[in-house]
Coordinates of C-alpha atoms and ligand atoms in Angstrom, one line a residue:
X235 CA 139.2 12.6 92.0
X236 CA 141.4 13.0 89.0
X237 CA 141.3 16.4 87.5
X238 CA 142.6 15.5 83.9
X239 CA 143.4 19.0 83.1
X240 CA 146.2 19.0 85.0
X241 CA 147.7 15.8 83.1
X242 CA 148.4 16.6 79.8
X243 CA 148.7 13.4 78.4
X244 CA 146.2 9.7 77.9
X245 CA 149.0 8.2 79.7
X246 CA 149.9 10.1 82.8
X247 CA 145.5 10.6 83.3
X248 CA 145.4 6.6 83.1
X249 CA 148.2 6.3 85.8
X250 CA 146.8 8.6 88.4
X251 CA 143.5 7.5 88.3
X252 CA 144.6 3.9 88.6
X253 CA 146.0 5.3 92.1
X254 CA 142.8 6.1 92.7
X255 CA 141.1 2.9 92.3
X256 CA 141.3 -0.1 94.2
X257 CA 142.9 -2.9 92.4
X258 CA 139.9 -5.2 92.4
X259 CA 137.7 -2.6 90.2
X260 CA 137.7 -2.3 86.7
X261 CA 138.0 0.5 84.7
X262 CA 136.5 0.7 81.6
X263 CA 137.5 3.6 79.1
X264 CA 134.7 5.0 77.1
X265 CA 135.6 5.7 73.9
X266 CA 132.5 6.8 72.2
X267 CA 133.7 9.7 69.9
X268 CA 137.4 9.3 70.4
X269 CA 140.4 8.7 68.1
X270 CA 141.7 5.5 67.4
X271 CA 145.2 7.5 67.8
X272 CA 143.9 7.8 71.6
X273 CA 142.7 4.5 72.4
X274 CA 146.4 3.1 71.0
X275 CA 147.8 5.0 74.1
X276 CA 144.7 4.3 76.3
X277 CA 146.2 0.2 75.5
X278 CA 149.8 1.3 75.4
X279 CA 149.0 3.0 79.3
X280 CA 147.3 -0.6 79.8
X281 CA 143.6 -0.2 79.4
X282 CA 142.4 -3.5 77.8
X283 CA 138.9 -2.6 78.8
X284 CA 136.8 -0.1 76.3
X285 CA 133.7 1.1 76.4
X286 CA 131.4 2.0 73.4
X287 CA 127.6 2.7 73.3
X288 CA 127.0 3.0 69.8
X289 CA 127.5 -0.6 67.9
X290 CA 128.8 0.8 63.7
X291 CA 131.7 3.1 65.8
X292 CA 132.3 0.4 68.1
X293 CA 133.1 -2.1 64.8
X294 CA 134.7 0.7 62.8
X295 CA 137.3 1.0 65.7
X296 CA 137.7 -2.6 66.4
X297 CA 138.8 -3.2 62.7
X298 CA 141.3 -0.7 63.1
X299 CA 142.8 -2.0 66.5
X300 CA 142.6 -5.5 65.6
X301 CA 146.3 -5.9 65.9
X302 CA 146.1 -5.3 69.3
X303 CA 145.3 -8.8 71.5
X304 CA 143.2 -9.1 75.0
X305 CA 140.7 -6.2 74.5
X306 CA 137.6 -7.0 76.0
X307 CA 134.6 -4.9 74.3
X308 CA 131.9 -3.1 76.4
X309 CA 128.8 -1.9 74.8
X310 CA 127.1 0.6 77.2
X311 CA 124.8 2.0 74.9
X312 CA 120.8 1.1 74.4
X313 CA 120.4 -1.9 72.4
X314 CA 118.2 -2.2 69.4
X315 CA 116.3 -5.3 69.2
X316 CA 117.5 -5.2 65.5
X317 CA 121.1 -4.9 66.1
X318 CA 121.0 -7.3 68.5
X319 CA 123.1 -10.6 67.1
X320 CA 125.8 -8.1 65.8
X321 CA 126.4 -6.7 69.6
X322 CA 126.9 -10.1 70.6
X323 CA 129.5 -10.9 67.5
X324 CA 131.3 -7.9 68.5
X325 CA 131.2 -7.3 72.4
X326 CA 132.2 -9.6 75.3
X327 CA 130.0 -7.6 77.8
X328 CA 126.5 -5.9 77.3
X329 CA 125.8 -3.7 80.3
X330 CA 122.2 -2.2 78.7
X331 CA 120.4 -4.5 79.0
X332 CA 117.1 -2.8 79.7
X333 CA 113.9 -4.9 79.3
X334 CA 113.1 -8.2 79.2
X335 CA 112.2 -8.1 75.6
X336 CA 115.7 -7.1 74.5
X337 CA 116.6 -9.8 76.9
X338 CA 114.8 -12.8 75.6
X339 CA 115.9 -11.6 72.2
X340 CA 119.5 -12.4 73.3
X341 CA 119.1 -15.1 75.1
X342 CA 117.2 -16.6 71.6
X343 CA 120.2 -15.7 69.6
X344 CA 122.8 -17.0 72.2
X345 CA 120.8 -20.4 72.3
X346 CA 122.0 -20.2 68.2
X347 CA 125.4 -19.3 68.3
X348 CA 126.1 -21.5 71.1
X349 CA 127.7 -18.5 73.1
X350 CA 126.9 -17.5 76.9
X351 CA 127.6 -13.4 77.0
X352 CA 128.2 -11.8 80.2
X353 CA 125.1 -9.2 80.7
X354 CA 124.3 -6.4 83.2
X355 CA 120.7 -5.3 83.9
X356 CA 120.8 -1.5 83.8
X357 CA 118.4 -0.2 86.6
X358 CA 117.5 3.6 87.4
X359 CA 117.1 3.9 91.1
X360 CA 116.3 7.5 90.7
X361 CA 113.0 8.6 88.4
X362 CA 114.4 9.9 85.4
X363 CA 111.9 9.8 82.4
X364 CA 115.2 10.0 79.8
X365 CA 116.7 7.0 80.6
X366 CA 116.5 3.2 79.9
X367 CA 115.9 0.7 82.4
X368 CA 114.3 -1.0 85.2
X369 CA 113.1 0.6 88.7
X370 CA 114.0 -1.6 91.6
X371 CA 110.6 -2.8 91.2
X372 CA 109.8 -3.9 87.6
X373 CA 113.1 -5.8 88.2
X374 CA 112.1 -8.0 91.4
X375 CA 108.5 -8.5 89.5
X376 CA 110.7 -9.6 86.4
X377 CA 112.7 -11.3 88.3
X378 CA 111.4 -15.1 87.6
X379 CA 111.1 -14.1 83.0
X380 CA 114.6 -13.1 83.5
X381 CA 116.2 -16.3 85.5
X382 CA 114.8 -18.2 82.9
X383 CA 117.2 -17.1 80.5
X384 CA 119.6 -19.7 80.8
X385 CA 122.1 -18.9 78.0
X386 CA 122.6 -15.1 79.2
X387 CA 124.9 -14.7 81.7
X388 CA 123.5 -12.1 84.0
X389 CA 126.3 -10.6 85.6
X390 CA 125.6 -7.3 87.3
X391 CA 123.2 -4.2 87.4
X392 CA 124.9 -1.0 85.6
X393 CA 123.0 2.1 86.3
X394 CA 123.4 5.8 85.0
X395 CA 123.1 8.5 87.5
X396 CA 120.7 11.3 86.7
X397 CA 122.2 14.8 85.9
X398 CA 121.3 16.7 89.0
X399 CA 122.0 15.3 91.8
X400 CA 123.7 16.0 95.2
X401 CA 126.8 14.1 96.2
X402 CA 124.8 12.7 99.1
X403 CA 121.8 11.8 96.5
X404 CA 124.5 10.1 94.5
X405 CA 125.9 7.9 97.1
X406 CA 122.3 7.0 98.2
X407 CA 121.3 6.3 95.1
X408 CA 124.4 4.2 93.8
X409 CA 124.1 2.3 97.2
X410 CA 120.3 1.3 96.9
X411 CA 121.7 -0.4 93.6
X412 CA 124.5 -2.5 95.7
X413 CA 121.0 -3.3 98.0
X414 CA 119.2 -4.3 94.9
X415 CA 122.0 -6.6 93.6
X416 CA 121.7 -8.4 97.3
X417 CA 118.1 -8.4 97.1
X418 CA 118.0 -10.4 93.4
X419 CA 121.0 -12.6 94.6
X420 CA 119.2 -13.4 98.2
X421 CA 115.5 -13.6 96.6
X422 CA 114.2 -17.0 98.6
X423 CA 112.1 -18.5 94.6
X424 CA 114.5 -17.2 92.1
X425 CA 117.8 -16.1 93.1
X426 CA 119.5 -14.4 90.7
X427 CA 123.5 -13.9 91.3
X428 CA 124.9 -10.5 90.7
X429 CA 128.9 -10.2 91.6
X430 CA 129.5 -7.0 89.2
X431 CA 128.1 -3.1 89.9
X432 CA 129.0 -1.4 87.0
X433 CA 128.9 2.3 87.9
X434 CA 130.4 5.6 88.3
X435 CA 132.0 7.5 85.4
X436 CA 134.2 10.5 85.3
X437 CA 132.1 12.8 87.7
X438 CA 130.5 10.5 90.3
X439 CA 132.9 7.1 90.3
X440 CA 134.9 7.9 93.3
X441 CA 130.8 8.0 95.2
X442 CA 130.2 4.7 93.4
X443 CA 133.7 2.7 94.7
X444 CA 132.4 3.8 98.1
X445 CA 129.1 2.6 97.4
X446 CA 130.6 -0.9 96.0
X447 CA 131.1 -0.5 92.3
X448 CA 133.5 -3.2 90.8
X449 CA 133.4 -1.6 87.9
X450 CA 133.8 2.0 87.0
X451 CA 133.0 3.9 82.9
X452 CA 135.4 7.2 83.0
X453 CA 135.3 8.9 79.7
X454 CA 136.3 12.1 79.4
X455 CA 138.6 12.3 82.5
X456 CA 140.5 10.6 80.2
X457 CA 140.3 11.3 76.8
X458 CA 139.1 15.0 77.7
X459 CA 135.4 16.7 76.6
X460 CA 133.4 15.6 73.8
X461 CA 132.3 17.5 70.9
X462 CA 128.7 18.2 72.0
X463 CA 126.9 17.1 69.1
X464 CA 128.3 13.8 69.0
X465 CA 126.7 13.2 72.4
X466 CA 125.9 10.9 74.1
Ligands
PLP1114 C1 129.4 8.4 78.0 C2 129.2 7.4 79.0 C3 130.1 7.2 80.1 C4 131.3 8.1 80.3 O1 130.9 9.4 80.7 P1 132.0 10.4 81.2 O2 131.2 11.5 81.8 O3 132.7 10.9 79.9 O4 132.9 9.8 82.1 C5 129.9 6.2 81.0 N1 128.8 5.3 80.8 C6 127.9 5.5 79.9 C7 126.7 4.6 79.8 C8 128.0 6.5 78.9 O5 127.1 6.7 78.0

């Protein structure tokens, strides 16, 4: 694991966990709450990956990096139904996608702008009343609703670990998601083909490489703590 306190700069925090990653996963830098001055040596390091959950900041920063080319835009944060066509004009990837409402809502408005989105199903594999998403369950029993959707391009499952857990709770649970991937991409009547795991973020991504994440959502080993009341 990268300890970021002992790098003082964007840069140097960006090489060493690179070390630390295999090659073939992707890091995505969240940027929710951070300076635009930050993300320019986030880029200049060689992230061209970002991560934002909240969909005015995310637009407000791409404006003011638009001179930069080959940034691909993650939005990681729950999606209103109402905000819906402007996350698809500004992000490549949506990895919260969390019900099959929001879903067919997408997959309506991609069948208008003639654009195929890549998507991630975020799952919670452990009960936690405070966050979005399917259990393992709801998914397989949506499982037909959301093949169906043939203009959303259903890439992987993202899932965000609960507070409180063990390390070995951790790598159980990140692992029953690489299960549940195989299970939707094996089911016999509608097989649904998930390639991408994206999970792990500062505290927990080293746990979710060993568990088969391809691609990992540091923020603040990076970037260092947010202010608290601009969570989450
Ligand atoms: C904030 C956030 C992250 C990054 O969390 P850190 O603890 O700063 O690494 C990753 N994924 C999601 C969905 C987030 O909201």
């Amino acid at each position: 694991m990268v300890d970021c306190s002992n790098f003082p700069t964007v840069a140097e925090r960006i090489f060493h966990l690179r070390r630390d990653v295999p090659p073939s996963v992707r890091i995505i830098a969240v940027t929710k709450t951070v300076s635009i001055h930050l993300m320019r040596e986030a880029y200049d390091a060689g992230i061209r990956d970002f991560g934002e959950s909240r969909l005015q900041e995310a637009i407000a920063k791409q404006q003011a990096l638009a001179d930069l080319p080959n940034i691909t835009w993650h939005l990681i944060g729950h999606l209103q139904s109402n905000k819906a066509k402007q996350a698809l004009q500004h992000f490549q990837w949506i990895h919260s996608v969390d019900s099959v409402a929001i879903a067919q809502r997408l997959n309506q408005l991609c069948t208008d702008l003639g654009i195929s989105p890549k998507v991630c199903l975020q799952v919670k594999l452990s009960p936690d009343p405070n966050k979005f998403g399917w259990t393992a369950q709801e998914l397989l029993e949506q499982l037909p609703r959301l093949c169906a959707l043939k203009h959303l391009s259903i890439q992987g499952l993202m899932t965000i670990l609960p507070l409180n857990l063990s390390p070995v709770q951790q790598l159980s649970t990140f692992q029953s998601v690489t299960d549940l991937a195989q299970r939707l991409s094996q089911n016999p009547q509608t097989p649904l083909p998930i390639t991408e795991l994206s999970m792990g973020m500062s505290s927990d991504y080293a746990l979710a490489i060993q568990a088969g994440a391809t691609m990992i959502r540091p923020g603040r080993i990076l970037f260092g703590e947010r202010e608290k009341t601009l969570l989450p």
